[in-house]
mmCIF file of C-alpha atoms and ligand atoms in Angstrom:
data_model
loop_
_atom_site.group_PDB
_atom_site.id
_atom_site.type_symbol
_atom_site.label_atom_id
_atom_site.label_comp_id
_atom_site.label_asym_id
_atom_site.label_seq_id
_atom_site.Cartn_x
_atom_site.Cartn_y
_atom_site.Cartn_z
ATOM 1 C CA UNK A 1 -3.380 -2.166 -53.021
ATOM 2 C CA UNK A 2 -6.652 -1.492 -51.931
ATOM 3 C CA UNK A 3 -7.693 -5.178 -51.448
ATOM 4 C CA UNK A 4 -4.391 -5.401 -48.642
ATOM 5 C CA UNK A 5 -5.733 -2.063 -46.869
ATOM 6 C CA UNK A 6 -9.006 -3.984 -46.832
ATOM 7 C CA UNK A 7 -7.439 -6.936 -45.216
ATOM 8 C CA UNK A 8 -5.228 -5.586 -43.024
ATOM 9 C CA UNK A 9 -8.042 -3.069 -41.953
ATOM 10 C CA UNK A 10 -10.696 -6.096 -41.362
ATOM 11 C CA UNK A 11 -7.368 -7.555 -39.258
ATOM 12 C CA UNK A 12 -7.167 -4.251 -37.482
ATOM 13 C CA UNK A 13 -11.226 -4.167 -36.436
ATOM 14 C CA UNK A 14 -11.591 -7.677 -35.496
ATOM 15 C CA UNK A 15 -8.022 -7.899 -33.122
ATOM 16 C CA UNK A 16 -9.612 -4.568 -31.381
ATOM 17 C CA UNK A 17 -12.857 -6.240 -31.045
ATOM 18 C CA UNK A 18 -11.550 -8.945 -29.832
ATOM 19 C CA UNK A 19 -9.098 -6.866 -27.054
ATOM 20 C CA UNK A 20 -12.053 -4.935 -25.892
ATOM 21 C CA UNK A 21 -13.787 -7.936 -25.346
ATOM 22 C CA UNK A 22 -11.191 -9.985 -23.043
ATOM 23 C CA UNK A 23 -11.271 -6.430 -21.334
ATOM 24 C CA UNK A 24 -14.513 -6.249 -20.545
ATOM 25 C CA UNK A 25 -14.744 -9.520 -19.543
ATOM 26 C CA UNK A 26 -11.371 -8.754 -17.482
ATOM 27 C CA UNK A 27 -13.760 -5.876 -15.664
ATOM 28 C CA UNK A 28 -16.583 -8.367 -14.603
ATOM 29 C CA UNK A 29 -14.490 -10.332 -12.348
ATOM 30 C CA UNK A 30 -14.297 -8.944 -8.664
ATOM 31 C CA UNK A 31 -11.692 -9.494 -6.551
ATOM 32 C CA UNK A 32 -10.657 -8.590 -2.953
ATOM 33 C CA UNK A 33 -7.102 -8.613 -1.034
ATOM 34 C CA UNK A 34 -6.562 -9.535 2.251
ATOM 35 C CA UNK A 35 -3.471 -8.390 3.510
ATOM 36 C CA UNK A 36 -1.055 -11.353 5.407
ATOM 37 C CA UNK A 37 -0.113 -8.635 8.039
ATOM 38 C CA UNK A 38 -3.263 -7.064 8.392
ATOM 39 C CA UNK A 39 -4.132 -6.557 12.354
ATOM 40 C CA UNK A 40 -6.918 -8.369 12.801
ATOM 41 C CA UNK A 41 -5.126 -11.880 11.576
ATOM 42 C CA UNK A 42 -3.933 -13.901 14.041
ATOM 43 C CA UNK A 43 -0.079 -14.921 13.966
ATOM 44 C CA UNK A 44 1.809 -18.203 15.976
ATOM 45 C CA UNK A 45 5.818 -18.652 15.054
ATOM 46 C CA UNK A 46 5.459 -15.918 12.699
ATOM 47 C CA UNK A 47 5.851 -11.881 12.757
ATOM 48 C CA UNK A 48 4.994 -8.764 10.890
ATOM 49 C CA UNK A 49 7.949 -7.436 8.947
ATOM 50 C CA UNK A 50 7.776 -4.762 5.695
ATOM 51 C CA UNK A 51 4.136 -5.613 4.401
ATOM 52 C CA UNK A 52 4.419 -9.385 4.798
ATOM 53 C CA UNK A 53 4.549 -12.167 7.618
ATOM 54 C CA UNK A 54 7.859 -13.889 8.149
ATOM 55 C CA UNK A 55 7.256 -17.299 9.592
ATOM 56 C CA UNK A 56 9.785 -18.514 11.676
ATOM 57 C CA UNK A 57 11.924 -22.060 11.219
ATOM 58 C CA UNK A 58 8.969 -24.114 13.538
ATOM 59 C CA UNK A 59 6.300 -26.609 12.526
ATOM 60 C CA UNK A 60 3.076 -25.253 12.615
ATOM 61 C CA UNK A 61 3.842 -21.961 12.192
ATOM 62 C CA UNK A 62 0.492 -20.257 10.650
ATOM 63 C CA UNK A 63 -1.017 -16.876 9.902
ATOM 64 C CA UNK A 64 -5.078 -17.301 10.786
ATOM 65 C CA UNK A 65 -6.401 -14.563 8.074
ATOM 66 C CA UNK A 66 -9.938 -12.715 10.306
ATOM 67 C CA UNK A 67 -12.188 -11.014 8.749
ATOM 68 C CA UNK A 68 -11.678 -11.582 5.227
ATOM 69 C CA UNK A 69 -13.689 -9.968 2.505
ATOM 70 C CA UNK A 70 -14.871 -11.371 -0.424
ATOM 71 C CA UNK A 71 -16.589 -10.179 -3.280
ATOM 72 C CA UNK A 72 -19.425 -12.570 -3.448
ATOM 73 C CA UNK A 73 -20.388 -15.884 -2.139
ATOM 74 C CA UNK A 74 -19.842 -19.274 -3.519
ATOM 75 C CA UNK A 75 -16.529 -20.200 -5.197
ATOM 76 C CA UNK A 76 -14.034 -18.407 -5.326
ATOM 77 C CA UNK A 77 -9.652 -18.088 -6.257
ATOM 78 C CA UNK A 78 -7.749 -17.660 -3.680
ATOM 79 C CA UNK A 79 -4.059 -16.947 -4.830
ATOM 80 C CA UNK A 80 -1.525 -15.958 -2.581
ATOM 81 C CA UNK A 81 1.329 -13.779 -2.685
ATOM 82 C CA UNK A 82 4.386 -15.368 -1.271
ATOM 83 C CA UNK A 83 8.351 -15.981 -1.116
ATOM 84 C CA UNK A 84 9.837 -18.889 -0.277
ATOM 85 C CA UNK A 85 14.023 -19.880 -0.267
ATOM 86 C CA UNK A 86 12.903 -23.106 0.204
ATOM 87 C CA UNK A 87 9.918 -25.026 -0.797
ATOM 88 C CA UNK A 88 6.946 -26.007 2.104
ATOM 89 C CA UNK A 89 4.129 -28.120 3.260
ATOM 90 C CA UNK A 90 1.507 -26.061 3.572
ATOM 91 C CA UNK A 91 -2.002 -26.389 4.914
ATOM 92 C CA UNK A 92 -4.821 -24.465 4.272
ATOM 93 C CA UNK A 93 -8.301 -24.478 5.283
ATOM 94 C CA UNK A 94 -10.723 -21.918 4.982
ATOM 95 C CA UNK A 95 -14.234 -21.436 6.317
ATOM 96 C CA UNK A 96 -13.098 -24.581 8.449
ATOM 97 C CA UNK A 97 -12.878 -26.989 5.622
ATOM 98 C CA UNK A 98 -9.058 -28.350 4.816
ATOM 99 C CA UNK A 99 -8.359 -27.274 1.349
ATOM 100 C CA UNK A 100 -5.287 -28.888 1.243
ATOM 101 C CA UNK A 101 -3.839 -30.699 3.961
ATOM 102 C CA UNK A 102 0.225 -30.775 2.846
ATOM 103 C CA UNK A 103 0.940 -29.727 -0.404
ATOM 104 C CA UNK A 104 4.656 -28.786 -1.593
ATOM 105 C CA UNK A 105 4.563 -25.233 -2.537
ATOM 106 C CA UNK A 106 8.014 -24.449 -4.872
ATOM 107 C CA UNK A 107 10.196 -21.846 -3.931
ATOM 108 C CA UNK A 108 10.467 -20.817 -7.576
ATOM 109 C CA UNK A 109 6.684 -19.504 -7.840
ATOM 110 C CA UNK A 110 5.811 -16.535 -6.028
ATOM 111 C CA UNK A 111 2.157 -17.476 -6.238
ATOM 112 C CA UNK A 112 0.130 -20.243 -5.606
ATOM 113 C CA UNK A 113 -4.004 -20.190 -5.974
ATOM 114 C CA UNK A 114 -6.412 -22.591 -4.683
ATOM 115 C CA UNK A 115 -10.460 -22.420 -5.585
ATOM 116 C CA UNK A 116 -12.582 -22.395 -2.290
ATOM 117 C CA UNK A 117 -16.038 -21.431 -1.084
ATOM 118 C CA UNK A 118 -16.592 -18.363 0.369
ATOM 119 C CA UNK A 119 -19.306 -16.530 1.954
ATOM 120 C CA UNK A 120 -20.053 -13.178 0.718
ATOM 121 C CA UNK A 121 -18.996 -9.575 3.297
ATOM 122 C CA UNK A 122 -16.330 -10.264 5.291
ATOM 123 C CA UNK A 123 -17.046 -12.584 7.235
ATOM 124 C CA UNK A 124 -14.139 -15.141 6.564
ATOM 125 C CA UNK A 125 -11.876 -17.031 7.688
ATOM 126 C CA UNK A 126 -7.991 -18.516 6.118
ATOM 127 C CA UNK A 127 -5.448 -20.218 7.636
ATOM 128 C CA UNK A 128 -2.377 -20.648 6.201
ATOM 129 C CA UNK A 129 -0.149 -23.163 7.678
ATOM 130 C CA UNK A 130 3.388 -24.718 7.173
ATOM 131 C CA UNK A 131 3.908 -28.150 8.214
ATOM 132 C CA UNK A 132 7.586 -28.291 8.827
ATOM 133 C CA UNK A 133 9.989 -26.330 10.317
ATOM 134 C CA UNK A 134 11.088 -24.241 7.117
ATOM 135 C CA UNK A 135 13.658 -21.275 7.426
ATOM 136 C CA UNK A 136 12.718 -18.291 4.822
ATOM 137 C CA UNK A 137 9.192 -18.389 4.330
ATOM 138 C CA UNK A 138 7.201 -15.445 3.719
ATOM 139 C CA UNK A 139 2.907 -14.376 2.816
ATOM 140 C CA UNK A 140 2.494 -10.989 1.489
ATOM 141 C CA UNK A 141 -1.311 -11.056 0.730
ATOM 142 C CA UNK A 142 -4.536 -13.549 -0.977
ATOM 143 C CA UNK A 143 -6.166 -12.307 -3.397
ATOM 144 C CA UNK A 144 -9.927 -13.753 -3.864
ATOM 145 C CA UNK A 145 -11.439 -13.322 -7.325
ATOM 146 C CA UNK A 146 -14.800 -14.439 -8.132
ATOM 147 C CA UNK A 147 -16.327 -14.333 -11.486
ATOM 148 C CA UNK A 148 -18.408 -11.138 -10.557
ATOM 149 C CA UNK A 149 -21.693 -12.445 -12.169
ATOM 150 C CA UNK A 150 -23.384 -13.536 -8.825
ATOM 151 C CA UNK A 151 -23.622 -10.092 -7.822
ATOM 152 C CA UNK A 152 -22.407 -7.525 -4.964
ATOM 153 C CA UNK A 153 -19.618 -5.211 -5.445
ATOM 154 C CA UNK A 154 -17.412 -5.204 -9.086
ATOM 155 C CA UNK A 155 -13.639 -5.165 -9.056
ATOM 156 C CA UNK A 156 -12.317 -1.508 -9.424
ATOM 157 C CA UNK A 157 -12.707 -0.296 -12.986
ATOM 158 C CA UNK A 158 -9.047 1.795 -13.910
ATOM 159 C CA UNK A 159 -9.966 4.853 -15.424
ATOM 160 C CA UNK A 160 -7.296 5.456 -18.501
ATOM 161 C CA UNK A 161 -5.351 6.875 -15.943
ATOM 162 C CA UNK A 162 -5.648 4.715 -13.242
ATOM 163 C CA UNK A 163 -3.931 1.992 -15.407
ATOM 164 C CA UNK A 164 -4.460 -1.662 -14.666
ATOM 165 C CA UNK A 165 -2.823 -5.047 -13.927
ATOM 166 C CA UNK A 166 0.907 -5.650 -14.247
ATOM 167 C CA UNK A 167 4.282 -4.335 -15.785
ATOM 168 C CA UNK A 168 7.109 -4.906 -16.044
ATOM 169 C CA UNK A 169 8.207 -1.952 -17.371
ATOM 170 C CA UNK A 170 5.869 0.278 -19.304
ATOM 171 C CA UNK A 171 5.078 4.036 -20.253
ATOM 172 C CA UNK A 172 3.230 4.849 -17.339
ATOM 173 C CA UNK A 173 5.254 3.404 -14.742
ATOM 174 C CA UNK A 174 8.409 4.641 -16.039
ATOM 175 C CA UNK A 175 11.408 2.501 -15.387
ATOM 176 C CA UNK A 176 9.491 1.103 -12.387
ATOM 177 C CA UNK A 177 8.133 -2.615 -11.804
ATOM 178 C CA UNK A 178 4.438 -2.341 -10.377
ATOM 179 C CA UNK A 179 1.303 -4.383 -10.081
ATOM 180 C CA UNK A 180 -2.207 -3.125 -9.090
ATOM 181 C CA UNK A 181 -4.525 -5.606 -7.392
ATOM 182 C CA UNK A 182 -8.019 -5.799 -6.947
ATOM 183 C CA UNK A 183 -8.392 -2.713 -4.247
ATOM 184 C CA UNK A 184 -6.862 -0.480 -6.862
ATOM 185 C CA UNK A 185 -3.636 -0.307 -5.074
ATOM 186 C CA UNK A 186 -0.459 0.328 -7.281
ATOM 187 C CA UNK A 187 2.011 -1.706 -5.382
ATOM 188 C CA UNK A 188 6.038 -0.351 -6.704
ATOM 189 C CA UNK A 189 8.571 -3.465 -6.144
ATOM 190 C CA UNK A 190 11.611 -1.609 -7.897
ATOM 191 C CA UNK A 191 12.337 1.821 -10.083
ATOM 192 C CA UNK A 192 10.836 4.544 -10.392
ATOM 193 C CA UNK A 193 7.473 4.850 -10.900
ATOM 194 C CA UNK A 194 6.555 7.735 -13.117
ATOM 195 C CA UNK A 195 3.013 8.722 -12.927
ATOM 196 C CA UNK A 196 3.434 10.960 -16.487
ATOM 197 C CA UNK A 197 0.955 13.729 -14.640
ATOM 198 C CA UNK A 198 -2.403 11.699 -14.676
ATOM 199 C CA UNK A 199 -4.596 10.689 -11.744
ATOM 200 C CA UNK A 200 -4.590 7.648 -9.491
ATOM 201 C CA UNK A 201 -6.588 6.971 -6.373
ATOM 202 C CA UNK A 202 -10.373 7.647 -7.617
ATOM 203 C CA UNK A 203 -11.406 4.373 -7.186
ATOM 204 C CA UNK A 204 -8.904 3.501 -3.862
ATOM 205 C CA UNK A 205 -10.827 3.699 -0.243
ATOM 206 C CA UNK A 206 -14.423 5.508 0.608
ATOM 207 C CA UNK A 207 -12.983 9.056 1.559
ATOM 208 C CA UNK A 208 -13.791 8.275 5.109
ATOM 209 C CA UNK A 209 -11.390 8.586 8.202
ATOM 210 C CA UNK A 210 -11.708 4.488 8.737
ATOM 211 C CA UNK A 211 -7.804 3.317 8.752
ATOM 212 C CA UNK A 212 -8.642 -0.088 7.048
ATOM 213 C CA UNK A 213 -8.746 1.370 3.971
ATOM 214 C CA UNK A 214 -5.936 0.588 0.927
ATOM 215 C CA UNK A 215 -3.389 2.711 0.041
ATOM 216 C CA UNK A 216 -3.128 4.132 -3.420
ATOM 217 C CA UNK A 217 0.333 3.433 -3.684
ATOM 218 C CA UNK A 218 2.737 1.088 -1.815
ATOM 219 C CA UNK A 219 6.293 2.033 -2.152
ATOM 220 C CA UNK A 220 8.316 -1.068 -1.365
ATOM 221 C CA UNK A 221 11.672 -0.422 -0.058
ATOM 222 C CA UNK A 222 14.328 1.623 -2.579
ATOM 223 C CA UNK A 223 11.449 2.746 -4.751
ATOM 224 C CA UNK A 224 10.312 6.201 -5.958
ATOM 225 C CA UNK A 225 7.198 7.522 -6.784
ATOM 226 C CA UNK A 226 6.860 11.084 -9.341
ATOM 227 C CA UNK A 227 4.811 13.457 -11.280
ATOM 228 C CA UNK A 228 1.060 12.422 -10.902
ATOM 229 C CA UNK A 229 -1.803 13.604 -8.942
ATOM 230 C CA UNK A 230 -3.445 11.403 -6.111
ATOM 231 C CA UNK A 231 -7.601 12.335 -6.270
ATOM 232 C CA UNK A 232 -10.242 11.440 -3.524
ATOM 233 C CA UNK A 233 -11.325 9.506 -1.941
ATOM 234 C CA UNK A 234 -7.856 8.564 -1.980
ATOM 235 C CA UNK A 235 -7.785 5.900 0.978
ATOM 236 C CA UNK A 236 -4.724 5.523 2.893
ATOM 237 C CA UNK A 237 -2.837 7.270 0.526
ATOM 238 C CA UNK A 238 0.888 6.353 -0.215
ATOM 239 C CA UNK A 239 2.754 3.868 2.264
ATOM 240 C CA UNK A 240 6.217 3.976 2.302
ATOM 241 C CA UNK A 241 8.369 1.454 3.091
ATOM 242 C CA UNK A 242 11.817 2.745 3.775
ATOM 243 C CA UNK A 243 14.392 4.705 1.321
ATOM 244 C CA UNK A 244 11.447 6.308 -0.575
ATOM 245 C CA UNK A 245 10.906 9.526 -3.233
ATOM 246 C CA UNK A 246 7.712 10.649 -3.118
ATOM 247 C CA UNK A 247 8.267 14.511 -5.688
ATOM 248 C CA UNK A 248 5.895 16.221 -7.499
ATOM 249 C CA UNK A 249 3.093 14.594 -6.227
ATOM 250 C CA UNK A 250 -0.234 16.847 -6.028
ATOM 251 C CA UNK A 251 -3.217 15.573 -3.569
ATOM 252 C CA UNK A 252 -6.069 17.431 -4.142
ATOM 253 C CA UNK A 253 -8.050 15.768 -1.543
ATOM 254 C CA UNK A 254 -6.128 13.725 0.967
ATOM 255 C CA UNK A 255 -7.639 10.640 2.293
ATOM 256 C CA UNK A 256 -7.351 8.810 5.185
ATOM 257 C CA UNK A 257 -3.705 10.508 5.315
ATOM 258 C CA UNK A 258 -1.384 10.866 2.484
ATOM 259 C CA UNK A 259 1.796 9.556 3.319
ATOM 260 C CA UNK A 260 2.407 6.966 6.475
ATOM 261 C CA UNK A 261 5.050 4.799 7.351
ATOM 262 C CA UNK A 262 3.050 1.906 8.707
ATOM 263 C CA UNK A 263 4.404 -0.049 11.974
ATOM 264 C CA UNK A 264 5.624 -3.094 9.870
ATOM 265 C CA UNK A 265 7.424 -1.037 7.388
ATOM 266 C CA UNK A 266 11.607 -1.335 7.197
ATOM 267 C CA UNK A 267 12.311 2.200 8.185
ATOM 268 C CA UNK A 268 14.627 4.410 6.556
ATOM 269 C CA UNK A 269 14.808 7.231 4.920
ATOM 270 C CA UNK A 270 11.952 8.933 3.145
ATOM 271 C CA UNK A 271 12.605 12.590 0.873
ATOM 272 C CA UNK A 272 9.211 14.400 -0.013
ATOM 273 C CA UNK A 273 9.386 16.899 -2.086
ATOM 274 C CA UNK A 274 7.621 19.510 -4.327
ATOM 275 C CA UNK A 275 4.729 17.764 -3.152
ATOM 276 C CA UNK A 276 1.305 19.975 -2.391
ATOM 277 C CA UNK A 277 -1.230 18.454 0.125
ATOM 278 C CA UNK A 278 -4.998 20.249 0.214
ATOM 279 C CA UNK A 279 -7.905 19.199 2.586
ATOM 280 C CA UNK A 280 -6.394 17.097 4.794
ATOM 281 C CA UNK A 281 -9.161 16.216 7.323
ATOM 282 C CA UNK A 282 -6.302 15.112 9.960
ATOM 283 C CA UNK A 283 -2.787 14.404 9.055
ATOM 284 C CA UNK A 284 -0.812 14.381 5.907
ATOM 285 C CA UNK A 285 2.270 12.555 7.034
ATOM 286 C CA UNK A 286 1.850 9.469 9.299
ATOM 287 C CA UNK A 287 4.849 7.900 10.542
ATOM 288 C CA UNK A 288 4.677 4.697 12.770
ATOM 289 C CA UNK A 289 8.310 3.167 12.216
ATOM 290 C CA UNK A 290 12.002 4.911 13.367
ATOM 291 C CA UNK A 291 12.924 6.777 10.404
ATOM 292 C CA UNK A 292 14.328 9.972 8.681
ATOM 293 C CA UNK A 293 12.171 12.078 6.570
ATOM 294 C CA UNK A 294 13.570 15.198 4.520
ATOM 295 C CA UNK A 295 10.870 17.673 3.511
ATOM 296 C CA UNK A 296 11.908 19.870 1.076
ATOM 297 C CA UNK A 297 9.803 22.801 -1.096
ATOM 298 C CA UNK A 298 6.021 21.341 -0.156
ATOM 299 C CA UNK A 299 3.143 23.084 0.424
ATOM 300 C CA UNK A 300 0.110 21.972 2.588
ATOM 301 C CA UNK A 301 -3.304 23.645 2.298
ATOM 302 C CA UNK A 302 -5.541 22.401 4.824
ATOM 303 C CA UNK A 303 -4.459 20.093 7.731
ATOM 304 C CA UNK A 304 -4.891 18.814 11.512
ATOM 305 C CA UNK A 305 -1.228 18.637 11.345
ATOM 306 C CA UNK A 306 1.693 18.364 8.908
ATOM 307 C CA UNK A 307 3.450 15.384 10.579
ATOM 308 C CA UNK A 308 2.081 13.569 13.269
ATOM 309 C CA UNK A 309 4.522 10.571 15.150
ATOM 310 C CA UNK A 310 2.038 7.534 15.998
ATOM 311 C CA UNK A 311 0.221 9.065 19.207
ATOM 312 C CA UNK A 312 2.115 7.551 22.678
ATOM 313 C CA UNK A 313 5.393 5.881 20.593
ATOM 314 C CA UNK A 314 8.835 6.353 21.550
ATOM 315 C CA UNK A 315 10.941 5.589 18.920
ATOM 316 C CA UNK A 316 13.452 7.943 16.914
ATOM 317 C CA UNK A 317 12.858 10.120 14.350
ATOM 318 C CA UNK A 318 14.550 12.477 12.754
ATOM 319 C CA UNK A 319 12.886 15.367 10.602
ATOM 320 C CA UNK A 320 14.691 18.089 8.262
ATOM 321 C CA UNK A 321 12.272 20.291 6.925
ATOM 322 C CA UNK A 322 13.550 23.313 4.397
ATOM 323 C CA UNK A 323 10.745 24.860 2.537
ATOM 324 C CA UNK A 324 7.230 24.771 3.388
ATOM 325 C CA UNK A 325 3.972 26.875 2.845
ATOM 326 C CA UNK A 326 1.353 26.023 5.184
ATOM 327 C CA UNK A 327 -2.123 27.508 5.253
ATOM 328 C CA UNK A 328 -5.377 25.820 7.194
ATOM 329 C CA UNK A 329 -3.366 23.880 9.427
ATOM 330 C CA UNK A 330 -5.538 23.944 12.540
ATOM 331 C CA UNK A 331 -3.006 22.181 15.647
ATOM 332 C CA UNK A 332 0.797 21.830 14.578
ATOM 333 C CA UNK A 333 3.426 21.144 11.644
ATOM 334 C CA UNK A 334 4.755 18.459 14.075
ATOM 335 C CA UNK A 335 3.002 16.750 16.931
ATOM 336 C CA UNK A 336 4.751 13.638 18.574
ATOM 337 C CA UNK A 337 4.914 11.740 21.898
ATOM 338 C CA UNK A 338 8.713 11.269 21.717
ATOM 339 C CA UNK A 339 11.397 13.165 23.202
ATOM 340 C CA UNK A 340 13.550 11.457 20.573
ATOM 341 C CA UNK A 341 12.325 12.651 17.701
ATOM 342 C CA UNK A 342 14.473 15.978 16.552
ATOM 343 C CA UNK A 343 12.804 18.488 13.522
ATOM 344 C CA UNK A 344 15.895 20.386 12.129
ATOM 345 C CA UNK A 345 13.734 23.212 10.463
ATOM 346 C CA UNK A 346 14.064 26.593 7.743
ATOM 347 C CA UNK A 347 12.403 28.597 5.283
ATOM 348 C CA UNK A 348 8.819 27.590 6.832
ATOM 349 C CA UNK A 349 5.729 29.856 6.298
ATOM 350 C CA UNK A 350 2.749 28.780 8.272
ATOM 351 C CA UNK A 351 -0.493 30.314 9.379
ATOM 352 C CA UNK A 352 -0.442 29.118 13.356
ATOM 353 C CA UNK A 353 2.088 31.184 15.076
ATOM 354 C CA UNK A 354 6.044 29.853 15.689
ATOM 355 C CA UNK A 355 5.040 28.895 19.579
ATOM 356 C CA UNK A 356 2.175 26.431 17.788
ATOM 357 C CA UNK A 357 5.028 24.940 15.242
ATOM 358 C CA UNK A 358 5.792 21.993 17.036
ATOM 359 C CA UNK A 359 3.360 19.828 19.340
ATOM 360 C CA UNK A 360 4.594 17.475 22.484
ATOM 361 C CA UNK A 361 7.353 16.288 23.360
ATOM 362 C CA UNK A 362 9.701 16.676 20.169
ATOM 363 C CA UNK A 363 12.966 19.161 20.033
ATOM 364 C CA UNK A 364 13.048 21.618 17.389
ATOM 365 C CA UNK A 365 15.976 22.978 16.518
ATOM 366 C CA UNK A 366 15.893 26.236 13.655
ATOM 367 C CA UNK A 367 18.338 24.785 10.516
HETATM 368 C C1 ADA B 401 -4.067 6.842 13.944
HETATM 369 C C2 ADA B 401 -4.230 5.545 14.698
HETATM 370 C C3 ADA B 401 -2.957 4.718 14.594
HETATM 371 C C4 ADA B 401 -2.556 4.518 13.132
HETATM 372 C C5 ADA B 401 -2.465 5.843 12.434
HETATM 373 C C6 ADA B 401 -2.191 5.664 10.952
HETATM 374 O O1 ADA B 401 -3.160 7.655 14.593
HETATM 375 O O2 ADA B 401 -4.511 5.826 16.065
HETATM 376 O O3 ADA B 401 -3.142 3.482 15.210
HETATM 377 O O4 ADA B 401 -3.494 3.723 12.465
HETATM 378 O O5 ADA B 401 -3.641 6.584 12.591
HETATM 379 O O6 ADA B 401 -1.226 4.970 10.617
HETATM 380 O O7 ADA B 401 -2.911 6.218 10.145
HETATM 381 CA CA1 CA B 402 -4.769 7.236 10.730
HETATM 382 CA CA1 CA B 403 -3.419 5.960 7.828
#
């Protein structure tokens, strides 16, 4: 009896040595992303749509990634993020030397990595290009990894709750599907993503107003976010996609902004709700993309405004708020450009005065 406990106990130590070891070594390694529809690539045959670039059915259709950061110089991995229904001839070069001039890249992989020199900042350059006219072809994102032992920054360490790398279905995502990459940013593909009440977003972004910075969570479209607290600095906060949850989510510091709706999202609908927003420098909700957003039972301490409509845009949106405590808020709940955008509002309690409610040229109409 006691000789098994002895075994199975020197079997217990040396599989958790072991396990904190790969993890460790896991930490060492830096990465960076480099997002395909980020605005300072350039794009020919090919267009932003929902986080990704959609190439169109031409030869030599290419996304030129600009400005590309890496976490030190010298080699590197490169592995993009992509979806393909059909397979293509790509060509890549990078820093101006051809990495590959036409290699078949399957349409049963959704990644595909390639080793590469890089110099160290951000100060590179990728082009990604397909050969052929191929219908269906789509680049989320690279990835660059380097070992981490030449020096600059290190990859983001996950705090416990700030959990790390992928799932497919696990305890702290709930029933959702997720994957965090090397900015820290949780990235929800399906579900709902339970955050259980811990924190995420400590090691996301610099706590600055700069807009490059990565989101804490990106909720692709038909996915739900719950129950957790999002803690400075934050960065952009969550993204949303289109037909969104965000409830119960607590940010004690908000970022860049907490919630936006970037330009190349789907659009849709978007429900926030039981959701508390303090020190917003600026804005709390961003919305750059025709949508519908329900805001029901939040509270916002702190704020340049609640909701702001991307400054000059036209587009519609629709905005039913019922239930919302606002103190701090310094110019409106809602400020927007567009005379089609339409807040349907009730139950609001709000420290500016009702005739400082609503800001441009929005209608507001009392629910
Ligand atoms: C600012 C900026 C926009 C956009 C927006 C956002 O309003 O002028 O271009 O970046 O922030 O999405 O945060
Ligand atoms: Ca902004
Ligand atoms: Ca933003």
């Amino acid at each position: 009896m006691k000789t098994k406990f002895k075994v199975a106990l020197t079997i217990c130590v040396t599989l958790a040595v072991l396990s904190s070891s790969l993890f460790i070594a896991t930490l060492n390694a830096a990465s960076s992303t480099h997002e395909a529809e980020a605005s300072s690539n350039n794009l020919k045959y090919a267009s932003v749509s929902g986080g990704n670039v959609v190439f169109d059915n031409k030869k030599d259709a290419y996304v030129e990634m600009k400005k590309v950061n890496s976490p030190s110089s010298g080699n590197a991995t490169l592995t993009f993020y992509y979806s393909a229904s059909n397979s293509f001839p790509l060509e890549l070069k990078v820093n101006g030397s051809t990495i590959c001039s036409k290699d078949t890249i399957s349409s049963s992989s959704k990644t595909v990595s390639y080793s590469a020199n890089m110099n160290s900042g951000s100060d590179n350059k990728i082009k990604f290009k397909i050969r052929e006219a191929v219908s269906g072809v789509k680049l989320d994102k690279v990835v660059i990894s380097t070992d981490g032992s030449s020096s600059g920054s290190t990859s983001s360490t996950s705090t416990p709750s700030d959990s790390s790398s992928t799932s497919s279905s696990s305890s702290s995502g709930g029933s959702a599907k997720w994957s965090q990459d090397g900015d820290g940013t949780i990235t929800v593909t399906s579900g709902v993503f339970d955050g259980g009440g811990k924190s995420y977003g400590s090691n996301v972004g610099d706590g600055s107003q700069s807009e490059s910075q990565p989101a804490v969570f990106e909720l692709e479209k038909g996915t739900s976010l719950k129950n957790c607290k999002i803690v400075p600095p934050a960065g952009d906060g969550i993204h949303v996609d289109g037909n969104n949850t965000v409830s119960n989510v607590t940010f004690t510091d908000v970022g860049e902004d907490a919630i936006s709706m970037r330009s190349g999202a789907s659009g849709g609908k978007v429900t926030v709700e039981d959701c508390s927003f303090s020190k917003a420098d600026d804005k709390v909700l961003q919305v750059n993309k025709e949508s519908t957003w329900y805001l029901y039972d939040n509270t916002v301490n702190g704020a340049g405004k609640v909701m702001r409509q991307n400054g000059g845009k036209t587009f519609k949106l629709t905005v039913y708020i019922d239930g919302l405590k606002a103190t701090g808020v310094k110019e409106a709940i809602v400020r927007s450009d567009s005379s089609n955008c339409t807040v349907y509002y009730k139950n609001i309690s709000c420290n500016l005065s009702q005739s400082d409610w609503w800001m441009g040229k929005l209608t507001a109409k009392s629910w």
